[in-house]
């Protein structure tokens, strides 16, 4: 449907109904072949609602204050990306080494020792945390395998872990749903170590046991956090605006809007620095320059705080960004959480404490267009009918309620050489008011008679090449026009001629 109106305007079937190329669905019953022809090439009546239908996912109708039903290109993704606890707290751990003085076992059966496993929590101080993680234990320089019992005196929900430790053979245990009270961001542990067998006399040699926590998944945190920076990286997305890809010279939308949506379930405010990049062609991109987005904190009385920032022509280069409509765009950026560390007290966060980010694209069809484009190539090789044509004219009758005018150029080609160009004012622009809304329908009747020289060139042509220019009403004044659902165009295109028998 999106190209239907362009083909009608561009008169692509100058010879498309000749010979074997007749479109019988478009030919009327009133045809006189006794001395000539009168062939309707096309007859159509359509509205902007037929072209830009709300039945598709990316078009929406809306009424203005005067009751006019306007048209908007629309695309949204309300949960394009989210960040949560594992993004707020980039948790990692340092391994700890426990020396094993074997001579001690000549006097006692086991060694008991207190230790702490340091957790790296940049920009945060945590008093309590719920974790899933992997506990890894390895040995080196061990004279004999050891039995290691690890207890977590400040944790709940997990039994002691007992491990047989050997040289160079890491043993892992997956610990789930462990709530730990941290001390200075460290996990206290109690260790009990003894040889796996008894009765052996040892020398003064030192062995070593290494303990490490890794592969963290956080489900609850109680603590405080200073300013934290989090990367938002969501990849490439299609921009479903291909209705305007037909215009190689671009489309100037008057009031496009790119809205950034946020849903914040944390007590932290934030700043979002979006990095949006549109792909225009291979290795050709344009950046959408946007302001910093201020994200409000979620009040304690609410479960989520929703907010919208509108990026438009007043605070960005969005009009330029959409002039050559990108086929795709890349969405990424950086979230500054708790900027300036303004929230200093302890807070509690769980798996519901997330920040979702999305977007809505709203492009009202309020445009300025001046574009030329190729429409069709018509092959004439099999049209012997043209050899008997002595006179011919093209007739175009129209009633135009669309706020644009169209001119078609039909080029005759013999081989690679262009031998003739016929210019046709296909449709006159409808009248518009100061708001760019159609105020009057324009009737048009155009007749283009082919000269004897043009007829001769048509007979020897191998193909016709059709180009078209489209301009919105009052383009010279750069007036913005508004397309309405009810805008209507009626057009009839006929080819009349005389045949010599």
PDB file of N, CA, C and O in Angstrom, residues 191-255:
ATOM      1  N   UNK A 191      37.511 -21.487  60.308  1.00  0.00           N
ATOM      2  CA  UNK A 191      38.102 -22.603  59.593  1.00  0.00           C
ATOM      3  C   UNK A 191      38.600 -23.651  60.567  1.00  0.00           C
ATOM      4  O   UNK A 191      39.206 -23.330  61.597  1.00  0.00           O
ATOM      5  N   UNK A 192      38.361 -24.910  60.236  1.00  0.00           N
ATOM      6  CA  UNK A 192      38.909 -26.043  60.993  1.00  0.00           C
ATOM      7  C   UNK A 192      39.632 -26.934  59.986  1.00  0.00           C
ATOM      8  O   UNK A 192      39.017 -27.408  59.020  1.00  0.00           O
ATOM      9  N   UNK A 193      40.957 -27.153  60.226  1.00  0.00           N
ATOM     10  CA  UNK A 193      41.793 -27.839  59.230  1.00  0.00           C
ATOM     11  C   UNK A 193      42.534 -28.986  59.926  1.00  0.00           C
ATOM     12  O   UNK A 193      43.124 -28.796  60.989  1.00  0.00           O
ATOM     13  N   UNK A 194      42.499 -30.155  59.288  1.00  0.00           N
ATOM     14  CA  UNK A 194      43.271 -31.293  59.811  1.00  0.00           C
ATOM     15  C   UNK A 194      43.641 -32.213  58.655  1.00  0.00           C
ATOM     16  O   UNK A 194      42.983 -32.204  57.612  1.00  0.00           O
ATOM     17  N   UNK A 195      44.707 -33.019  58.816  1.00  0.00           N
ATOM     18  CA  UNK A 195      45.072 -33.985  57.777  1.00  0.00           C
ATOM     19  C   UNK A 195      43.946 -34.994  57.576  1.00  0.00           C
ATOM     20  O   UNK A 195      43.209 -35.329  58.508  1.00  0.00           O
ATOM     21  N   UNK A 196      43.833 -35.470  56.340  1.00  0.00           N
ATOM     22  CA  UNK A 196      42.776 -36.432  56.040  1.00  0.00           C
ATOM     23  C   UNK A 196      43.036 -37.759  56.749  1.00  0.00           C
ATOM     24  O   UNK A 196      42.104 -38.481  57.117  1.00  0.00           O
ATOM     25  N   UNK A 197      44.327 -38.106  56.970  1.00  0.00           N
ATOM     26  CA  UNK A 197      44.693 -39.312  57.726  1.00  0.00           C
ATOM     27  C   UNK A 197      45.477 -38.892  58.962  1.00  0.00           C
ATOM     28  O   UNK A 197      46.045 -37.809  59.015  1.00  0.00           O
ATOM     29  N   UNK A 198      45.516 -39.737  59.953  1.00  0.00           N
ATOM     30  CA  UNK A 198      46.221 -39.427  61.212  1.00  0.00           C
ATOM     31  C   UNK A 198      47.430 -40.333  61.386  1.00  0.00           C
ATOM     32  O   UNK A 198      47.599 -41.322  60.673  1.00  0.00           O
ATOM     33  N   UNK A 199      48.282 -39.970  62.353  1.00  0.00           N
ATOM     34  CA  UNK A 199      49.432 -40.797  62.686  1.00  0.00           C
ATOM     35  C   UNK A 199      50.683 -40.481  61.903  1.00  0.00           C
ATOM     36  O   UNK A 199      51.702 -41.145  62.078  1.00  0.00           O
ATOM     37  N   UNK A 200      50.647 -39.474  61.063  1.00  0.00           N
ATOM     38  CA  UNK A 200      51.820 -39.122  60.259  1.00  0.00           C
ATOM     39  C   UNK A 200      52.636 -38.071  61.002  1.00  0.00           C
ATOM     40  O   UNK A 200      52.088 -37.162  61.620  1.00  0.00           O
ATOM     41  N   UNK A 201      53.980 -38.252  60.962  1.00  0.00           N
ATOM     42  CA  UNK A 201      54.882 -37.246  61.538  1.00  0.00           C
ATOM     43  C   UNK A 201      55.335 -36.320  60.416  1.00  0.00           C
ATOM     44  O   UNK A 201      55.801 -36.760  59.366  1.00  0.00           O
ATOM     45  N   UNK A 202      55.176 -34.979  60.642  1.00  0.00           N
ATOM     46  CA  UNK A 202      55.450 -34.010  59.580  1.00  0.00           C
ATOM     47  C   UNK A 202      56.700 -33.200  59.885  1.00  0.00           C
ATOM     48  O   UNK A 202      57.096 -33.040  61.040  1.00  0.00           O
ATOM     49  N   UNK A 203      57.304 -32.675  58.833  1.00  0.00           N
ATOM     50  CA  UNK A 203      58.423 -31.749  58.934  1.00  0.00           C
ATOM     51  C   UNK A 203      57.871 -30.336  59.099  1.00  0.00           C
ATOM     52  O   UNK A 203      56.675 -30.127  59.240  1.00  0.00           O
ATOM     53  N   UNK A 204      58.793 -29.343  59.035  1.00  0.00           N
ATOM     54  CA  UNK A 204      58.380 -27.947  59.208  1.00  0.00           C
ATOM     55  C   UNK A 204      57.829 -27.320  57.911  1.00  0.00           C
ATOM     56  O   UNK A 204      57.635 -26.108  57.837  1.00  0.00           O
ATOM     57  N   UNK A 205      57.586 -28.089  56.900  1.00  0.00           N
ATOM     58  CA  UNK A 205      57.147 -27.534  55.624  1.00  0.00           C
ATOM     59  C   UNK A 205      55.791 -26.849  55.747  1.00  0.00           C
ATOM     60  O   UNK A 205      54.928 -27.269  56.513  1.00  0.00           O
ATOM     61  N   UNK A 206      55.630 -25.740  54.979  1.00  0.00           N
ATOM     62  CA  UNK A 206      54.365 -25.011  54.938  1.00  0.00           C
ATOM     63  C   UNK A 206      53.594 -25.389  53.676  1.00  0.00           C
ATOM     64  O   UNK A 206      54.126 -25.369  52.564  1.00  0.00           O
ATOM     65  N   UNK A 207      52.334 -25.728  53.851  1.00  0.00           N
ATOM     66  CA  UNK A 207      51.419 -25.889  52.720  1.00  0.00           C
ATOM     67  C   UNK A 207      50.503 -24.656  52.624  1.00  0.00           C
ATOM     68  O   UNK A 207      50.613 -23.707  53.405  1.00  0.00           O
ATOM     69  N   UNK A 208      49.583 -24.671  51.671  1.00  0.00           N
ATOM     70  CA  UNK A 208      48.699 -23.519  51.486  1.00  0.00           C
ATOM     71  C   UNK A 208      47.332 -23.963  50.979  1.00  0.00           C
ATOM     72  O   UNK A 208      47.219 -24.843  50.119  1.00  0.00           O
ATOM     73  N   UNK A 209      46.286 -23.342  51.528  1.00  0.00           N
ATOM     74  CA  UNK A 209      44.916 -23.538  51.044  1.00  0.00           C
ATOM     75  C   UNK A 209      44.371 -22.175  50.613  1.00  0.00           C
ATOM     76  O   UNK A 209      44.463 -21.198  51.363  1.00  0.00           O
ATOM     77  N   UNK A 210      43.842 -22.123  49.390  1.00  0.00           N
ATOM     78  CA  UNK A 210      43.267 -20.888  48.840  1.00  0.00           C
ATOM     79  C   UNK A 210      41.749 -20.999  48.809  1.00  0.00           C
ATOM     80  O   UNK A 210      41.200 -21.984  48.311  1.00  0.00           O
ATOM     81  N   UNK A 211      41.091 -19.971  49.328  1.00  0.00           N
ATOM     82  CA  UNK A 211      39.621 -19.937  49.367  1.00  0.00           C
ATOM     83  C   UNK A 211      39.148 -18.707  48.595  1.00  0.00           C
ATOM     84  O   UNK A 211      39.673 -17.602  48.787  1.00  0.00           O
ATOM     85  N   UNK A 212      38.123 -18.899  47.731  1.00  0.00           N
ATOM     86  CA  UNK A 212      37.627 -17.793  46.914  1.00  0.00           C
ATOM     87  C   UNK A 212      36.118 -17.902  46.711  1.00  0.00           C
ATOM     88  O   UNK A 212      35.566 -19.000  46.593  1.00  0.00           O
ATOM     89  N   UNK A 213      35.445 -16.749  46.684  1.00  0.00           N
ATOM     90  CA  UNK A 213      34.022 -16.664  46.340  1.00  0.00           C
ATOM     91  C   UNK A 213      33.908 -16.004  44.965  1.00  0.00           C
ATOM     92  O   UNK A 213      34.620 -15.044  44.668  1.00  0.00           O
ATOM     93  N   UNK A 214      33.001 -16.520  44.114  1.00  0.00           N
ATOM     94  CA  UNK A 214      32.839 -15.966  42.767  1.00  0.00           C
ATOM     95  C   UNK A 214      31.426 -16.264  42.251  1.00  0.00           C
ATOM     96  O   UNK A 214      30.615 -16.892  42.934  1.00  0.00           O
ATOM     97  N   UNK A 215      31.147 -15.785  41.018  1.00  0.00           N
ATOM     98  CA  UNK A 215      29.865 -16.026  40.336  1.00  0.00           C
ATOM     99  C   UNK A 215      28.681 -15.627  41.226  1.00  0.00           C
ATOM    100  O   UNK A 215      27.782 -16.410  41.504  1.00  0.00           O
ATOM    101  N   UNK A 216      28.679 -14.354  41.601  1.00  0.00           N
ATOM    102  CA  UNK A 216      27.674 -13.842  42.535  1.00  0.00           C
ATOM    103  C   UNK A 216      26.348 -13.536  41.843  1.00  0.00           C
ATOM    104  O   UNK A 216      26.308 -13.064  40.705  1.00  0.00           O
ATOM    105  N   UNK A 217      25.283 -13.780  42.548  1.00  0.00           N
ATOM    106  CA  UNK A 217      23.961 -13.285  42.164  1.00  0.00           C
ATOM    107  C   UNK A 217      23.320 -12.739  43.434  1.00  0.00           C
ATOM    108  O   UNK A 217      23.142 -13.461  44.423  1.00  0.00           O
ATOM    109  N   UNK A 218      22.991 -11.434  43.405  1.00  0.00           N
ATOM    110  CA  UNK A 218      22.492 -10.743  44.598  1.00  0.00           C
ATOM    111  C   UNK A 218      20.969 -10.702  44.560  1.00  0.00           C
ATOM    112  O   UNK A 218      20.370 -10.385  43.532  1.00  0.00           O
ATOM    113  N   UNK A 219      20.337 -10.986  45.687  1.00  0.00           N
ATOM    114  CA  UNK A 219      18.870 -10.897  45.760  1.00  0.00           C
ATOM    115  C   UNK A 219      18.387  -9.906  46.823  1.00  0.00           C
ATOM    116  O   UNK A 219      17.200  -9.561  46.845  1.00  0.00           O
ATOM    117  N   UNK A 220      19.274  -9.460  47.693  1.00  0.00           N
ATOM    118  CA  UNK A 220      18.887  -8.479  48.727  1.00  0.00           C
ATOM    119  C   UNK A 220      20.144  -7.782  49.221  1.00  0.00           C
ATOM    120  O   UNK A 220      21.212  -8.403  49.352  1.00  0.00           O
ATOM    121  N   UNK A 221      20.015  -6.478  49.476  1.00  0.00           N
ATOM    122  CA  UNK A 221      21.123  -5.698  50.025  1.00  0.00           C
ATOM    123  C   UNK A 221      20.561  -4.702  51.021  1.00  0.00           C
ATOM    124  O   UNK A 221      19.539  -4.053  50.772  1.00  0.00           O
ATOM    125  N   UNK A 222      21.259  -4.571  52.140  1.00  0.00           N
ATOM    126  CA  UNK A 222      21.015  -3.473  53.063  1.00  0.00           C
ATOM    127  C   UNK A 222      22.331  -2.728  53.212  1.00  0.00           C
ATOM    128  O   UNK A 222      23.346  -3.314  53.610  1.00  0.00           O
ATOM    129  N   UNK A 223      22.313  -1.453  52.853  1.00  0.00           N
ATOM    130  CA  UNK A 223      23.556  -0.692  52.919  1.00  0.00           C
ATOM    131  C   UNK A 223      23.382   0.681  52.305  1.00  0.00           C
ATOM    132  O   UNK A 223      22.270   1.143  52.049  1.00  0.00           O
ATOM    133  N   UNK A 224      24.483   1.325  52.070  1.00  0.00           N
ATOM    134  CA  UNK A 224      24.476   2.667  51.472  1.00  0.00           C
ATOM    135  C   UNK A 224      25.387   2.661  50.249  1.00  0.00           C
ATOM    136  O   UNK A 224      26.303   1.835  50.143  1.00  0.00           O
ATOM    137  N   UNK A 225      25.109   3.595  49.332  1.00  0.00           N
ATOM    138  CA  UNK A 225      25.860   3.639  48.087  1.00  0.00           C
ATOM    139  C   UNK A 225      26.165   5.087  47.725  1.00  0.00           C
ATOM    140  O   UNK A 225      25.290   5.951  47.796  1.00  0.00           O
ATOM    141  N   UNK A 226      27.398   5.335  47.335  1.00  0.00           N
ATOM    142  CA  UNK A 226      27.771   6.652  46.833  1.00  0.00           C
ATOM    143  C   UNK A 226      27.384   6.734  45.358  1.00  0.00           C
ATOM    144  O   UNK A 226      26.682   5.868  44.836  1.00  0.00           O
ATOM    145  N   UNK A 227      27.800   7.784  44.669  1.00  0.00           N
ATOM    146  CA  UNK A 227      27.522   7.891  43.239  1.00  0.00           C
ATOM    147  C   UNK A 227      28.099   6.687  42.505  1.00  0.00           C
ATOM    148  O   UNK A 227      29.227   6.282  42.741  1.00  0.00           O
ATOM    149  N   UNK A 228      27.287   6.123  41.610  1.00  0.00           N
ATOM    150  CA  UNK A 228      27.714   4.926  40.881  1.00  0.00           C
ATOM    151  C   UNK A 228      27.363   5.087  39.409  1.00  0.00           C
ATOM    152  O   UNK A 228      26.291   5.588  39.065  1.00  0.00           O
ATOM    153  N   UNK A 229      28.259   4.647  38.529  1.00  0.00           N
ATOM    154  CA  UNK A 229      28.047   4.748  37.085  1.00  0.00           C
ATOM    155  C   UNK A 229      27.834   3.357  36.497  1.00  0.00           C
ATOM    156  O   UNK A 229      28.631   2.448  36.730  1.00  0.00           O
ATOM    157  N   UNK A 230      26.746   3.239  35.726  1.00  0.00           N
ATOM    158  CA  UNK A 230      26.344   1.938  35.188  1.00  0.00           C
ATOM    159  C   UNK A 230      26.169   2.070  33.682  1.00  0.00           C
ATOM    160  O   UNK A 230      25.461   2.960  33.203  1.00  0.00           O
ATOM    161  N   UNK A 231      26.793   1.179  32.918  1.00  0.00           N
ATOM    162  CA  UNK A 231      26.653   1.185  31.463  1.00  0.00           C
ATOM    163  C   UNK A 231      25.305   0.610  31.052  1.00  0.00           C
ATOM    164  O   UNK A 231      24.837  -0.395  31.611  1.00  0.00           O
ATOM    165  N   UNK A 232      24.683   1.264  30.070  1.00  0.00           N
ATOM    166  CA  UNK A 232      23.450   0.761  29.461  1.00  0.00           C
ATOM    167  C   UNK A 232      23.803   0.407  28.024  1.00  0.00           C
ATOM    168  O   UNK A 232      24.173   1.266  27.239  1.00  0.00           O
ATOM    169  N   UNK A 233      23.698  -0.845  27.679  1.00  0.00           N
ATOM    170  CA  UNK A 233      24.059  -1.288  26.339  1.00  0.00           C
ATOM    171  C   UNK A 233      22.998  -2.247  25.843  1.00  0.00           C
ATOM    172  O   UNK A 233      22.863  -3.344  26.351  1.00  0.00           O
ATOM    173  N   UNK A 234      22.224  -1.795  24.823  1.00  0.00           N
ATOM    174  CA  UNK A 234      21.109  -2.626  24.391  1.00  0.00           C
ATOM    175  C   UNK A 234      21.130  -2.975  22.914  1.00  0.00           C
ATOM    176  O   UNK A 234      20.210  -3.593  22.421  1.00  0.00           O
ATOM    177  N   UNK A 235      22.148  -2.567  22.168  1.00  0.00           N
ATOM    178  CA  UNK A 235      22.283  -3.016  20.796  1.00  0.00           C
ATOM    179  C   UNK A 235      21.458  -2.245  19.778  1.00  0.00           C
ATOM    180  O   UNK A 235      20.996  -1.144  20.019  1.00  0.00           O
ATOM    181  N   UNK A 236      21.269  -2.879  18.606  1.00  0.00           N
ATOM    182  CA  UNK A 236      20.665  -2.237  17.453  1.00  0.00           C
ATOM    183  C   UNK A 236      19.191  -2.603  17.339  1.00  0.00           C
ATOM    184  O   UNK A 236      18.800  -3.738  17.581  1.00  0.00           O
ATOM    185  N   UNK A 237      18.374  -1.615  16.929  1.00  0.00           N
ATOM    186  CA  UNK A 237      16.933  -1.815  16.809  1.00  0.00           C
ATOM    187  C   UNK A 237      16.443  -1.255  15.478  1.00  0.00           C
ATOM    188  O   UNK A 237      16.960  -0.259  14.971  1.00  0.00           O
ATOM    189  N   UNK A 238      15.430  -1.913  14.905  1.00  0.00           N
ATOM    190  CA  UNK A 238      14.837  -1.431  13.655  1.00  0.00           C
ATOM    191  C   UNK A 238      14.015  -0.183  13.925  1.00  0.00           C
ATOM    192  O   UNK A 238      13.308  -0.091  14.933  1.00  0.00           O
ATOM    193  N   UNK A 239      14.103   0.760  13.002  1.00  0.00           N
ATOM    194  CA  UNK A 239      13.249   1.939  13.047  1.00  0.00           C
ATOM    195  C   UNK A 239      12.186   1.746  11.975  1.00  0.00           C
ATOM    196  O   UNK A 239      12.461   1.836  10.790  1.00  0.00           O
ATOM    197  N   UNK A 240      10.978   1.415  12.406  1.00  0.00           N
ATOM    198  CA  UNK A 240       9.925   0.987  11.483  1.00  0.00           C
ATOM    199  C   UNK A 240       9.229   2.183  10.857  1.00  0.00           C
ATOM    200  O   UNK A 240       8.031   2.391  11.032  1.00  0.00           O
ATOM    201  N   UNK A 241       9.964   2.965  10.099  1.00  0.00           N
ATOM    202  CA  UNK A 241       9.413   4.151   9.447  1.00  0.00           C
ATOM    203  C   UNK A 241       9.635   4.070   7.942  1.00  0.00           C
ATOM    204  O   UNK A 241       9.916   5.058   7.276  1.00  0.00           O
ATOM    205  N   UNK A 242       9.540   2.856   7.367  1.00  0.00           N
ATOM    206  CA  UNK A 242       9.901   2.677   5.970  1.00  0.00           C
ATOM    207  C   UNK A 242       8.902   3.280   5.004  1.00  0.00           C
ATOM    208  O   UNK A 242       9.148   3.319   3.802  1.00  0.00           O
ATOM    209  N   UNK A 243       7.780   3.821   5.492  1.00  0.00           N
ATOM    210  CA  UNK A 243       6.840   4.501   4.610  1.00  0.00           C
ATOM    211  C   UNK A 243       7.518   5.660   3.892  1.00  0.00           C
ATOM    212  O   UNK A 243       7.167   6.029   2.777  1.00  0.00           O
ATOM    213  N   UNK A 244       8.558   6.256   4.507  1.00  0.00           N
ATOM    214  CA  UNK A 244       9.212   7.419   3.919  1.00  0.00           C
ATOM    215  C   UNK A 244      10.579   7.097   3.321  1.00  0.00           C
ATOM    216  O   UNK A 244      11.310   7.996   2.929  1.00  0.00           O
ATOM    217  N   UNK A 245      10.937   5.812   3.252  1.00  0.00           N
ATOM    218  CA  UNK A 245      12.207   5.455   2.624  1.00  0.00           C
ATOM    219  C   UNK A 245      12.194   5.730   1.124  1.00  0.00           C
ATOM    220  O   UNK A 245      13.230   5.791   0.479  1.00  0.00           O
ATOM    221  N   UNK A 246      10.981   5.902   0.556  1.00  0.00           N
ATOM    222  CA  UNK A 246      10.845   6.162  -0.874  1.00  0.00           C
ATOM    223  C   UNK A 246      11.452   7.502  -1.267  1.00  0.00           C
ATOM    224  O   UNK A 246      11.809   7.710  -2.421  1.00  0.00           O
ATOM    225  N   UNK A 247      11.587   8.433  -0.326  1.00  0.00           N
ATOM    226  CA  UNK A 247      12.026   9.788  -0.641  1.00  0.00           C
ATOM    227  C   UNK A 247      13.530   9.922  -0.435  1.00  0.00           C
ATOM    228  O   UNK A 247      13.995  10.149   0.674  1.00  0.00           O
ATOM    229  N   UNK A 248      14.319   9.801  -1.520  1.00  0.00           N
ATOM    230  CA  UNK A 248      15.781   9.861  -1.352  1.00  0.00           C
ATOM    231  C   UNK A 248      16.289  11.221  -0.937  1.00  0.00           C
ATOM    232  O   UNK A 248      17.386  11.333  -0.394  1.00  0.00           O
ATOM    233  N   UNK A 249      15.513  12.287  -1.217  1.00  0.00           N
ATOM    234  CA  UNK A 249      15.956  13.628  -0.850  1.00  0.00           C
ATOM    235  C   UNK A 249      15.556  14.010   0.562  1.00  0.00           C
ATOM    236  O   UNK A 249      15.749  15.144   0.991  1.00  0.00           O
ATOM    237  N   UNK A 250      14.946  13.056   1.291  1.00  0.00           N
ATOM    238  CA  UNK A 250      14.641  13.300   2.687  1.00  0.00           C
ATOM    239  C   UNK A 250      13.266  13.891   2.921  1.00  0.00           C
ATOM    240  O   UNK A 250      12.614  14.398   2.017  1.00  0.00           O
ATOM    241  N   UNK A 251      12.852  13.786   4.163  1.00  0.00           N
ATOM    242  CA  UNK A 251      11.573  14.320   4.614  1.00  0.00           C
ATOM    243  C   UNK A 251      11.835  15.167   5.854  1.00  0.00           C
ATOM    244  O   UNK A 251      12.509  14.726   6.780  1.00  0.00           O
ATOM    245  N   UNK A 252      11.305  16.378   5.861  1.00  0.00           N
ATOM    246  CA  UNK A 252      11.471  17.243   7.025  1.00  0.00           C
ATOM    247  C   UNK A 252      10.207  17.174   7.875  1.00  0.00           C
ATOM    248  O   UNK A 252       9.187  17.763   7.539  1.00  0.00           O
ATOM    249  N   UNK A 253      10.289  16.410   8.961  1.00  0.00           N
ATOM    250  CA  UNK A 253       9.179  16.345   9.907  1.00  0.00           C
ATOM    251  C   UNK A 253       9.238  17.586  10.795  1.00  0.00           C
ATOM    252  O   UNK A 253      10.304  17.947  11.285  1.00  0.00           O
ATOM    253  N   UNK A 254       8.097  18.196  11.029  1.00  0.00           N
ATOM    254  CA  UNK A 254       8.104  19.453  11.767  1.00  0.00           C
ATOM    255  C   UNK A 254       8.224  19.254  13.272  1.00  0.00           C
ATOM    256  O   UNK A 254       8.895  20.030  13.947  1.00  0.00           O
ATOM    257  N   UNK A 255       7.579  18.223  13.821  1.00  0.00           N
ATOM    258  CA  UNK A 255       7.548  18.111  15.281  1.00  0.00           C
ATOM    259  C   UNK A 255       7.685  16.660  15.738  1.00  0.00           C
ATOM    260  O   UNK A 255       6.822  16.134  16.445  1.00  0.00           O
TER     261      UNK A 255
END
